[in-house]
Short mmCIF file of C-alpha atoms in Angstrom, two decimals:
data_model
loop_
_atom_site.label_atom_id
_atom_site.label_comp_id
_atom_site.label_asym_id
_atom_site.label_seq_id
_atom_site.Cartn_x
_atom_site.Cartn_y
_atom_site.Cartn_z
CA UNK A 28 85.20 41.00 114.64
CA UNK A 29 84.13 43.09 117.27
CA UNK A 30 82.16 46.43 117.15
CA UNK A 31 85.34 48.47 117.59
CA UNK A 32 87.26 46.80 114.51
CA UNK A 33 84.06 46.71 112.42
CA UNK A 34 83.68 50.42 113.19
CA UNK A 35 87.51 50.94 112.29
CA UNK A 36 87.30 49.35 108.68
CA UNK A 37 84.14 51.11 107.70
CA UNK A 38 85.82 53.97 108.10
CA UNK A 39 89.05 53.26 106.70
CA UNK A 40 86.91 52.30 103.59
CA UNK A 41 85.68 55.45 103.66
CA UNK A 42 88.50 57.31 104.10
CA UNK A 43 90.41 55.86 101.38
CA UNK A 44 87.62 56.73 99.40
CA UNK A 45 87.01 59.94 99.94
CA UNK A 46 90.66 60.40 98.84
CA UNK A 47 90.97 58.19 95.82
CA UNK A 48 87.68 60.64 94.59
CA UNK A 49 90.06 63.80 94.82
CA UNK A 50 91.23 63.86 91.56
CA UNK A 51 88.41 64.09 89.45
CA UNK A 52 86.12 65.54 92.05
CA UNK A 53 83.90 69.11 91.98
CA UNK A 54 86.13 71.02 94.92
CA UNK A 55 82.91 72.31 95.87
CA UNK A 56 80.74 70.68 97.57
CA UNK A 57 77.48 69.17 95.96
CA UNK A 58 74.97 69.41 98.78
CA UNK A 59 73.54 72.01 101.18
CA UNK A 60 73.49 72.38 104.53
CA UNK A 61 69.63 71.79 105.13
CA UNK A 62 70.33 68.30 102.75
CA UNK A 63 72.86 67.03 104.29
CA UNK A 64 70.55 67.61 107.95
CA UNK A 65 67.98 65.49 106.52
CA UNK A 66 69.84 62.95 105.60
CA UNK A 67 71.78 62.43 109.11
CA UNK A 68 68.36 62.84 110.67
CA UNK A 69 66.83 65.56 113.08
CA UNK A 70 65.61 63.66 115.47
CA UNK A 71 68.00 61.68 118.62
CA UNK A 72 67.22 57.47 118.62
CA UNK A 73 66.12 55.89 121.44
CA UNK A 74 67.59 52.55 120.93
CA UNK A 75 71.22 52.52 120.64
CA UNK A 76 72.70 51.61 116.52
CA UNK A 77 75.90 49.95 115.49
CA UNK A 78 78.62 51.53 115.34
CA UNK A 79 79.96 50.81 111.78
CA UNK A 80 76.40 51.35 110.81
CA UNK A 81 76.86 54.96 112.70
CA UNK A 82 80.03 55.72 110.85
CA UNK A 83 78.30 54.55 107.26
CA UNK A 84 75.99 57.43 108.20
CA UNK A 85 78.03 59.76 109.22
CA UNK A 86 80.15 59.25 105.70
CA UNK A 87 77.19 58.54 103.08
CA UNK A 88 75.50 62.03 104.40
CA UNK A 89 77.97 64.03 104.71
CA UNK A 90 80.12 63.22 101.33
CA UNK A 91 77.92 65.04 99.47
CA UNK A 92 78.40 68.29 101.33
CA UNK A 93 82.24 67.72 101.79
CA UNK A 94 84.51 70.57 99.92
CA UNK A 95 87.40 68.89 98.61
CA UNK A 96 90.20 71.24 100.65
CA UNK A 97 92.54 68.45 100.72
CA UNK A 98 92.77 68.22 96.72
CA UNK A 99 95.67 70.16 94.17
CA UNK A 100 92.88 72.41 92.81
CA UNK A 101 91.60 73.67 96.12
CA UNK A 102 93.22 77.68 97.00
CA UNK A 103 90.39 79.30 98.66
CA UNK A 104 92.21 79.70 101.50
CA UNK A 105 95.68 79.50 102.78
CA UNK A 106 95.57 75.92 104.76
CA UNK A 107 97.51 72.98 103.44
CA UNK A 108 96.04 69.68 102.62
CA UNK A 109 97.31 66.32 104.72
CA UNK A 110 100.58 64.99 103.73
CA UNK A 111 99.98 60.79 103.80
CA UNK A 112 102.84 60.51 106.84
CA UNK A 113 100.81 63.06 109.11
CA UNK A 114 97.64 62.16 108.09
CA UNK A 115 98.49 58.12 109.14
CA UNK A 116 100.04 59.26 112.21
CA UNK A 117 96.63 61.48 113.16
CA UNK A 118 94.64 58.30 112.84
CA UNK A 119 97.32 56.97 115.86
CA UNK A 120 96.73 59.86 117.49
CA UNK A 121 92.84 59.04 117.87
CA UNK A 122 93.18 55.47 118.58
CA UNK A 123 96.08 56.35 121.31
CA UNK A 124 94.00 58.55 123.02
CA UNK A 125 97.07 60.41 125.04
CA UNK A 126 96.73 63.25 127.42
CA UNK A 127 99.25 65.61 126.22
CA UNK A 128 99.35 67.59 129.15
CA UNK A 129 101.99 66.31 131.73
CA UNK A 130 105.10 64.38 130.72
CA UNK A 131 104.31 61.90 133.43
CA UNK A 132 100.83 61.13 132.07
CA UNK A 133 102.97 60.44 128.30
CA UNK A 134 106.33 60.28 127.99
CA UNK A 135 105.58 58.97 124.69
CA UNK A 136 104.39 61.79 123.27
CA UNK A 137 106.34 64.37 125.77
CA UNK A 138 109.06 62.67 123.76
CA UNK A 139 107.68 63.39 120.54
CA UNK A 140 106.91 67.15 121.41
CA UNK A 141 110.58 67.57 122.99
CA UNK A 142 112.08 66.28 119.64
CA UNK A 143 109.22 67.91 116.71
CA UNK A 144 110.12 71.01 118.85
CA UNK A 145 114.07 71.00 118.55
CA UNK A 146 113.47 70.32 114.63
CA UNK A 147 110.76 72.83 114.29
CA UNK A 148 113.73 75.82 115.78
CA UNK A 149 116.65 74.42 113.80
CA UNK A 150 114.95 73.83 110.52
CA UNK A 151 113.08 77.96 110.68
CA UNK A 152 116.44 79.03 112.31
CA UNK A 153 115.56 79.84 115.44
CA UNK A 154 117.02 79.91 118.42
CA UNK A 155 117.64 76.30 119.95
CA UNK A 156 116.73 77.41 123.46
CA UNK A 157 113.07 78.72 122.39
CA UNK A 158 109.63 77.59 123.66
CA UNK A 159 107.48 75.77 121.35
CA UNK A 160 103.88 74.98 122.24
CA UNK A 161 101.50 73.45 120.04
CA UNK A 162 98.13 75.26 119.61
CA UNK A 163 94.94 74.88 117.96
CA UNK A 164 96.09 76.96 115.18
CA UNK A 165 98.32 80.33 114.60
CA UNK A 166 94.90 82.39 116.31
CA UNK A 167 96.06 80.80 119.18
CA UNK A 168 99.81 80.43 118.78
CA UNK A 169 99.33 84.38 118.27
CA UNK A 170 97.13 84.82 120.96
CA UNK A 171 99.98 82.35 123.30
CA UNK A 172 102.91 84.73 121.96
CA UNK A 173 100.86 87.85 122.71
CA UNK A 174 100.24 86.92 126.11
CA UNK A 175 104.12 85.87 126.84
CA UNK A 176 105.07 89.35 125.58
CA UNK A 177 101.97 91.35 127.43
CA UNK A 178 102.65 89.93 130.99
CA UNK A 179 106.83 90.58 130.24
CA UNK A 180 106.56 94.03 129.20
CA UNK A 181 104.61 94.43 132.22
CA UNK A 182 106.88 92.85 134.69
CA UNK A 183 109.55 95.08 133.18
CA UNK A 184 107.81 97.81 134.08
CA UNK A 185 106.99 96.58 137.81
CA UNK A 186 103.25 95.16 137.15
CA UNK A 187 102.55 91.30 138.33
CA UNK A 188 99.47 90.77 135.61
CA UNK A 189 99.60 87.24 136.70
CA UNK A 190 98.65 88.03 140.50
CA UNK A 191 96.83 91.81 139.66
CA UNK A 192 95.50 91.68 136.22
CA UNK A 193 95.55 94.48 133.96
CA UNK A 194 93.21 96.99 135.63
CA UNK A 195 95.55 99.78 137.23
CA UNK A 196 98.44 98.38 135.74
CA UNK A 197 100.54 100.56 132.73
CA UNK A 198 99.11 101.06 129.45
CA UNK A 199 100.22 98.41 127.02
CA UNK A 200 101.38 99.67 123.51
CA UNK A 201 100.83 97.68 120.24
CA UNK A 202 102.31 98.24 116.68
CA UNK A 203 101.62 96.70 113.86
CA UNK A 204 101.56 97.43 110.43
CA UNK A 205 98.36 98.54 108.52
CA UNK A 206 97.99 94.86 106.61
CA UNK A 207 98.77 92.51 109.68
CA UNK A 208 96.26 89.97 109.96
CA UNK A 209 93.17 89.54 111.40
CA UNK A 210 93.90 86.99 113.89
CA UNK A 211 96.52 89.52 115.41
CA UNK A 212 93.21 91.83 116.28
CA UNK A 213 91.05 88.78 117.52
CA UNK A 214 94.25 87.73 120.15
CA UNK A 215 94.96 91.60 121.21
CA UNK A 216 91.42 91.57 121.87
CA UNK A 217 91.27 88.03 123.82
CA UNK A 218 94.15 89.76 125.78
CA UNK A 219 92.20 93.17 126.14
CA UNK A 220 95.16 95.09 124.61
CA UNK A 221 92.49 96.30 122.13
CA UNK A 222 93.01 97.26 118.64
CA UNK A 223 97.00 97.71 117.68
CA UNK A 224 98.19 101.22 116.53
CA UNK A 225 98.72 101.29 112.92
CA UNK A 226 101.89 101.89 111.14
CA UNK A 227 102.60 103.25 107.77
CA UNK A 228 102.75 100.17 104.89
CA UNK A 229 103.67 99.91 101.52
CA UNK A 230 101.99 98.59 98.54
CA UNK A 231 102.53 95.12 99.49
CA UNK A 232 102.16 95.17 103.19
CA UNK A 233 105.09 95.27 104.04
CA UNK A 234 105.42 97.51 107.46
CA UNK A 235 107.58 100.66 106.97
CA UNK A 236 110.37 100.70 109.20
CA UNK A 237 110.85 104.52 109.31
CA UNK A 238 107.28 104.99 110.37
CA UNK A 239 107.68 102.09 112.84
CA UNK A 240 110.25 103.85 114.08
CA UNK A 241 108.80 107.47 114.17
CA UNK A 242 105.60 105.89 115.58
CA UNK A 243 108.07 104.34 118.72
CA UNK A 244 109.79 107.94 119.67
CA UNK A 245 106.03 109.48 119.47
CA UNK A 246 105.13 107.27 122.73
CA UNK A 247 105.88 107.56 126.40
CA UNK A 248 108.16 104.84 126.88
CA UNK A 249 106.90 101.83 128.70
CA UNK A 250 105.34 98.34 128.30
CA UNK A 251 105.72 98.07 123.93
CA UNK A 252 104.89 94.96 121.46
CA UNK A 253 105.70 95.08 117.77
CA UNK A 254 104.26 92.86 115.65
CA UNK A 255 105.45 91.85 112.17
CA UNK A 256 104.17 89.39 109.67
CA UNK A 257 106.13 87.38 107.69
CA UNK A 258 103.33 86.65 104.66
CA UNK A 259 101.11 89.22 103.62
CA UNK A 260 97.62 87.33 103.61
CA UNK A 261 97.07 88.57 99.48
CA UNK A 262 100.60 89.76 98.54
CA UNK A 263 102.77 86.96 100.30
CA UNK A 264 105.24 89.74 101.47
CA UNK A 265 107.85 90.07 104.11
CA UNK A 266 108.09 92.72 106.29
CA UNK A 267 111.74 94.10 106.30
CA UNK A 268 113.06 92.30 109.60
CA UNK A 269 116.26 93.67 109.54
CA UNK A 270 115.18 96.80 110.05
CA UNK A 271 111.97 96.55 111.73
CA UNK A 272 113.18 94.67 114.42
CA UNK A 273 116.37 96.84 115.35
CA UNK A 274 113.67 99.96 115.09
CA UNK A 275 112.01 97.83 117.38
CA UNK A 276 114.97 97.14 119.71
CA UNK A 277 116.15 100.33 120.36
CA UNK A 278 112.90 101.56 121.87
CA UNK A 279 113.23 98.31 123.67
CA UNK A 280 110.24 96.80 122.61
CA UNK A 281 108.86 93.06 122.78
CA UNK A 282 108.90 91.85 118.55
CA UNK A 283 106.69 89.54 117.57
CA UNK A 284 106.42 88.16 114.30
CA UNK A 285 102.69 86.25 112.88
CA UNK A 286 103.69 83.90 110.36
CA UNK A 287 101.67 81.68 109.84
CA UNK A 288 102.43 80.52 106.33
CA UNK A 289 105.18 82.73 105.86
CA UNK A 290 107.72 81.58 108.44
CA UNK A 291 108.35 78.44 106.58
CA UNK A 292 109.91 80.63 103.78
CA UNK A 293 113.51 80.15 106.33
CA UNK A 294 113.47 75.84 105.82
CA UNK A 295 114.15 76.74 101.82
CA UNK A 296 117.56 78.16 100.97
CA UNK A 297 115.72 79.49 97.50
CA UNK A 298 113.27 81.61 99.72
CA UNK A 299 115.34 81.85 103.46
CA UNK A 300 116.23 85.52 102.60
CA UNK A 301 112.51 86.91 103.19
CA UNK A 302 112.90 85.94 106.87
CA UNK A 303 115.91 87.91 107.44
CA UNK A 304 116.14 88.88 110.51
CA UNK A 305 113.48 87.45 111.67
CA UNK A 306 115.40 84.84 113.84
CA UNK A 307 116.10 88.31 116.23
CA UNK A 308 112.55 88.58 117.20
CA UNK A 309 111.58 87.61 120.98
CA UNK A 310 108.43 85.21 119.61
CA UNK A 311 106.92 83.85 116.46
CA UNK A 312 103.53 82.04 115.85
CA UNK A 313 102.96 79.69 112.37
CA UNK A 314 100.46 76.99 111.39
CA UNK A 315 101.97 73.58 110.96
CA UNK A 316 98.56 72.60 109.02
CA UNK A 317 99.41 75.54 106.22
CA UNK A 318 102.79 75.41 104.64
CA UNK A 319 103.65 72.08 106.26
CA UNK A 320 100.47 70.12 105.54
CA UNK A 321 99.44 68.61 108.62
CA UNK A 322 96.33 67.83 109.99
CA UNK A 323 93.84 70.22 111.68
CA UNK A 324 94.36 71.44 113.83
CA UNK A 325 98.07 72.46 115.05
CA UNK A 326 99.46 75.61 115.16
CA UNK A 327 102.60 76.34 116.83
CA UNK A 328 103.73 79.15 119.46
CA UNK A 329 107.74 79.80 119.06
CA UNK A 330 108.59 81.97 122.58
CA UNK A 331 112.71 82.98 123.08
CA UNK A 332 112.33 83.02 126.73
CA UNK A 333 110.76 80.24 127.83
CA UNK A 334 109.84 81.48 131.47
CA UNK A 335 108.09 84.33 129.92
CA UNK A 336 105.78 82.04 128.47
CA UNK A 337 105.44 79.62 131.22
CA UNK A 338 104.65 82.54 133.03
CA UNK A 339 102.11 83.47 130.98
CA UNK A 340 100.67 79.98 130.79
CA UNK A 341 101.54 78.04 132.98
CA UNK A 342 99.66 76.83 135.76
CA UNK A 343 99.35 74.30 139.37
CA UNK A 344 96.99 71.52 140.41
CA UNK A 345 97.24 69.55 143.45
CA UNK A 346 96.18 66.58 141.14
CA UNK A 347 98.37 67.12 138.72
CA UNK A 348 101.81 65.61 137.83
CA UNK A 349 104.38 68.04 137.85
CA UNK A 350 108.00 67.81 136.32
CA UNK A 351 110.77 69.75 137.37
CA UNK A 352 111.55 69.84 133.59
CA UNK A 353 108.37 71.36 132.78
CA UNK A 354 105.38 69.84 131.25
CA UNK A 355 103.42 70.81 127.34
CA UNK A 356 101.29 72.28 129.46
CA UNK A 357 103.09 75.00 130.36
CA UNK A 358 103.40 76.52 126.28
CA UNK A 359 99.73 76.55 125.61
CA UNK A 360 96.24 77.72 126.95
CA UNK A 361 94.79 74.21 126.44
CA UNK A 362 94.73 70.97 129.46
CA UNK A 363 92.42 68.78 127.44
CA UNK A 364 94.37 68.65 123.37
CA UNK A 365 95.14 66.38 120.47
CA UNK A 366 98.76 64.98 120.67
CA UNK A 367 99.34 67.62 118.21
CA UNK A 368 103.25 66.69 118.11
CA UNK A 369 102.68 63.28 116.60
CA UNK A 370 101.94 64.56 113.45
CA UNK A 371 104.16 67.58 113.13
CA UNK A 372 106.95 65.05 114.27
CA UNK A 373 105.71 62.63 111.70
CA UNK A 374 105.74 65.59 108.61
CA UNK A 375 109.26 66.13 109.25
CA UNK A 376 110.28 63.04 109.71
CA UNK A 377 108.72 61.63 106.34
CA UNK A 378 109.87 64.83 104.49
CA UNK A 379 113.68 65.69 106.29
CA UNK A 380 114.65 68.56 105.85
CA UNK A 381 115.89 68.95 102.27
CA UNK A 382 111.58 68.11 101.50
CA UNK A 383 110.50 70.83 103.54
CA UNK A 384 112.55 72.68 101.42
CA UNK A 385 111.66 71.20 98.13
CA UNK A 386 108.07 71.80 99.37
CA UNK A 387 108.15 75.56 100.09
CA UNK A 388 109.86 75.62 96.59
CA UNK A 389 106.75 73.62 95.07
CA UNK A 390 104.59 75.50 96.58
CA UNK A 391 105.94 78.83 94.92
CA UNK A 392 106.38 77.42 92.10
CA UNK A 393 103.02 76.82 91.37
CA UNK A 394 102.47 80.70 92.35
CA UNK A 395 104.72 81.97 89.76
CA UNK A 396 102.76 79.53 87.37
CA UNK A 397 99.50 80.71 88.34
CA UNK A 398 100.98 84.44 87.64
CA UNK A 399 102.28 83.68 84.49
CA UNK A 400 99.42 82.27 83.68
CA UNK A 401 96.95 84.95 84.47
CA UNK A 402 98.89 87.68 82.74
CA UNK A 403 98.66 85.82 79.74
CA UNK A 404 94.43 85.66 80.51
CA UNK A 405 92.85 88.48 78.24
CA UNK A 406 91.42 91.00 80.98
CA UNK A 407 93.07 89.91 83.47
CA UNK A 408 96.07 92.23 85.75
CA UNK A 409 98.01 90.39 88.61
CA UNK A 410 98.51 92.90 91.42
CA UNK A 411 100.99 91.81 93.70
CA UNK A 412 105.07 91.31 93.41
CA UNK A 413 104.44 87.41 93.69
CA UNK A 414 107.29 86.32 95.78
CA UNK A 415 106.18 83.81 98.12
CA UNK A 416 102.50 81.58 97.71
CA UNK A 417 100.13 84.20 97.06
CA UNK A 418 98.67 86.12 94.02
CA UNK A 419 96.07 88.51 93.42
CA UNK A 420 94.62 89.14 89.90
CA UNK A 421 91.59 91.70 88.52
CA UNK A 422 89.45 91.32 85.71
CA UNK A 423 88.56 94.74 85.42
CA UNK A 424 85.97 96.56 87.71
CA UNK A 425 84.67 94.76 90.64
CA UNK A 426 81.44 93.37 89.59
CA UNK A 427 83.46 91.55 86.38
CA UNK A 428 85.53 90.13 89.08
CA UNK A 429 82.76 88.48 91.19
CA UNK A 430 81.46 87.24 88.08
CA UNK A 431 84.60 85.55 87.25
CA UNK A 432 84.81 84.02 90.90
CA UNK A 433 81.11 83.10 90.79
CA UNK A 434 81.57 81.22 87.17
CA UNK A 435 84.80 79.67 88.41
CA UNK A 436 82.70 78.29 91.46
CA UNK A 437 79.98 77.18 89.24
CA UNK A 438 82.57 75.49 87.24
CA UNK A 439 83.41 73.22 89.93
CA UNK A 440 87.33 72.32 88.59
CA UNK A 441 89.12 74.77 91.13
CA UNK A 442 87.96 76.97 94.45
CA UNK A 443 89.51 80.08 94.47
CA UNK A 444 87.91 82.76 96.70
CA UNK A 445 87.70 86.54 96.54
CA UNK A 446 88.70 89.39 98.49
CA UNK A 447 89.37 92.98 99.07
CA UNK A 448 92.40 94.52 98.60
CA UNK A 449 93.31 98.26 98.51
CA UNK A 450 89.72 98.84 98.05
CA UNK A 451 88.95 96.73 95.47
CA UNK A 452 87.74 93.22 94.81
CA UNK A 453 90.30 90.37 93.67
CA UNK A 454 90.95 86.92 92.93
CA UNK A 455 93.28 85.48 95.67
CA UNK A 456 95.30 82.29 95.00
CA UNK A 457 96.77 80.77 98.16
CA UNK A 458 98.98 77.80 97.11
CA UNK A 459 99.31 75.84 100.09
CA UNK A 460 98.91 72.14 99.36
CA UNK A 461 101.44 69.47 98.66
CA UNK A 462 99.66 67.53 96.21
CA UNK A 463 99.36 70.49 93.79
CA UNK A 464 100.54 69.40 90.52
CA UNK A 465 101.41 71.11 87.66
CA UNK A 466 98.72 69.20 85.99
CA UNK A 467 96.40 70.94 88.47
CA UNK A 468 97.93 74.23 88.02
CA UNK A 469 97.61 73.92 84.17
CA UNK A 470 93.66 72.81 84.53
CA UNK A 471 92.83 75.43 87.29
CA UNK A 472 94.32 78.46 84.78
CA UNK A 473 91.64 76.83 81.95
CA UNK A 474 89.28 76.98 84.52
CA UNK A 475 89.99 80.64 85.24
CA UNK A 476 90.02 81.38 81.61
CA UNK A 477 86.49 79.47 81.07
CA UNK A 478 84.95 81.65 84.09
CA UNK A 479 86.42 84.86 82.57
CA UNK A 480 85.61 84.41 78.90
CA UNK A 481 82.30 83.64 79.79
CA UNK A 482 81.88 87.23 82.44
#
């Protein structure tokens, strides 16, 4: 056996049994930071080690500081665990070592990017001719969008950002509702389009298409972006799409829509109806390792026209390779990048496309559940209109609420993380992984009962 193979099966061991522990594990994890240094050791060898003996390291140190985000009971968060098609086809991707960049370099996996793509558009019901790049994650697929719809709006209006940048060019205008996202913020400001102007929302998030609207008339005209959100980060709402984006149209803005668990709502007929609309936006960014449980990291960057966002991202090298039927990267900020596709491809594949649906459905499921659950939990209120993965609860005043989520923590059976939400602190529940069970539902709720009895 040589030192690659040996390296290979002490890992695999490993692997399989990390995942075999999930069941019965704390989610949190055991050891600190400062522990876990120690044990890898501070200092670099001079001699050179083995590498199985390198990976047995690397697993036996770290284990005890690993959280267990890929288990039922983990909802700290809204990312998605690994589901066993994706994650197999990730280990190929390592061991194949593509470069994803030029279809000449890979047809294999230009292949696999051309085909993942055409699935991805008809299973969200989108249009067929879109763009779809594969990002780091749906900052980026935001931030990819976002730049495809800046450096449009400006062409429209007679400015080449490509060749001239922004300085002396028109003012760029961004709307977006008062609950949008964070990530929306962090790309405006990698595009320096600064902070979005704020429209009017409701009680769930949801944007309010009459103040959209209003907000529109009360500008000058010229280069516009909209941006919507299909899944309110605590409420799991919808914006109105319908509405929104024909408010949107008529002042003949750029709509973009940050979905990045949300979007996958439109692959289940039970839950389709929340994207209405949506399908007449111009782009649309999502996270492939949220709702559809692949591996880190892949997010995905949905663009109508697809010379707006080669435009925007494309680029020439004498050394490179270039195909007259364009390239992956031509969709995405990145040269050097996982083969991302493999394991979206492999997802869908594995699941078709009535399990994508059956998934989503699971997925809410489990919501309602928790929901029902927690309004049955003495001193306990659930906020939100649970209609998609997310639900936020009270127990009371703020500090009884930290208790709670610092007892649940302590407990070790589920992770659930707080927040803030119209000025007050919650418990947020972010079902997002396909190995939830009902089982894990039903022991998380005694969990949350345990932590709240005992605040």
């Amino acid at each position: 056996m040589d030192a690659r193979e040996a390296a290979l099966r002490q890992a695999h061991g490993h692997a399989v049994r990390w995942l075999a522990s999930l069941d019965d594990r704390r989610v949190p994890a055991r050891a600190s930071v400062d522990e876990i240094v120690r044990a890898l050791g501070r200092e670099l060898p001079d001699a050179p080690s083995a590498p199985a003996d390198v990976v047995d390291l690397l697993a036996s140190a770290c284990e005890p500081g690993l959280t267990a985000f890929p288990c039922g009971r983990f909802y700290g968060f809204v990312v998605g665990g690994t589901e066993p098609a994706a994650l197999a086809a990730d280990w190929l991707v390592s061991a194949w070592d593509q470069n994803s960049v030029m279809r000449a370099a890979s047809p294999a996996y230009a292949a696999v990017e051309e085909v993942a793509g055409a699935w991805l558009l008809d299973l969200l019901g989108l249009p067929g001719d879109s763009a779809v790049g594969f990002t780091t994650g749906a900052t980026m697929a935001n931030f990819t969008c976002l730049a495809a719809a800046r450096d449009a709006e400006l062409r429209r209006a007679g400015w080449n950002a490509a060749r001239d940048g922004l300085t002396g060019g028109p003012a760029v205008r961004v709307l977006a509702g008062e609950d949008r996202h964070m990530a929306v913020d962090l790309a405006l400001r990698y595009l320096g389009l600064g902070r979005p102007e704020l429209v009017t929302a409701d009680g769930q998030g949801r944007i309010d298409p009459a103040a959209l609207r209003q907000a529109l008339a009360a500008g000058e005209g010229g280069p516009t972006i909209v941006v919507l959100q299909a899944g309110d980060i605590h409420s799991g709402a919808f914006d109105p799409f319908a509405e929104a984006v024909g408010a949107a149209r008529e002042a003949g803005a750029w709509v973009h829509v940050d979905g990045a668990f949300g979007l996958w709502a439109a692959a289940s007929p039970r839950y389709a109806h929340l994207t209405a609309g949506c399908a007449d936006a111009d782009s649309w960014a999502t996270d492939a390792h949220k709702t559809l449980n692949v591996p880190y990291d892949c997010g995905l960057a949905l663009v109508r026209d697809p010379s707006a966002v080669r435009a925007a991202m494309g680029l020439r090298g004498d050394y490179l390779i270039h195909d007259e039927q364009g390239d992956p990267v031509d969709k995405v900020p990145e040269l050097s990048r996982r083969g991302r596709a493999f394991t979206v491809w492999a997802a869908l594949r594995s699941l078709g496309r009535s399990g994508v649906g059956d998934l989503v459905d699971r997925l809410c499921r489990h919501a309602t559940a928790f929901a029902a659950g927690l309004a049955a939990t003495d001193g306990a209120t659930v906020l939100n209109d649970v209609v998609f993965t997310q639900v936020c609860a009270g127990f009371g005043d703020d500090d009884r609420t930290d208790r709670v989520l610092a007892r649940l923590l302590d407990d070790g059976t589920a992770w659930i993380s707080g927040s803030t939400w119209h000025g007050r602190r919650v418990m947020r529940i972010s079902v997002s992984n396909w190995s939830t069970t009902d089982a894990d539902v039903t022991r998380s709720l005694t969990a949350i009962r345990r932590a709240s009895a005992g605040a």
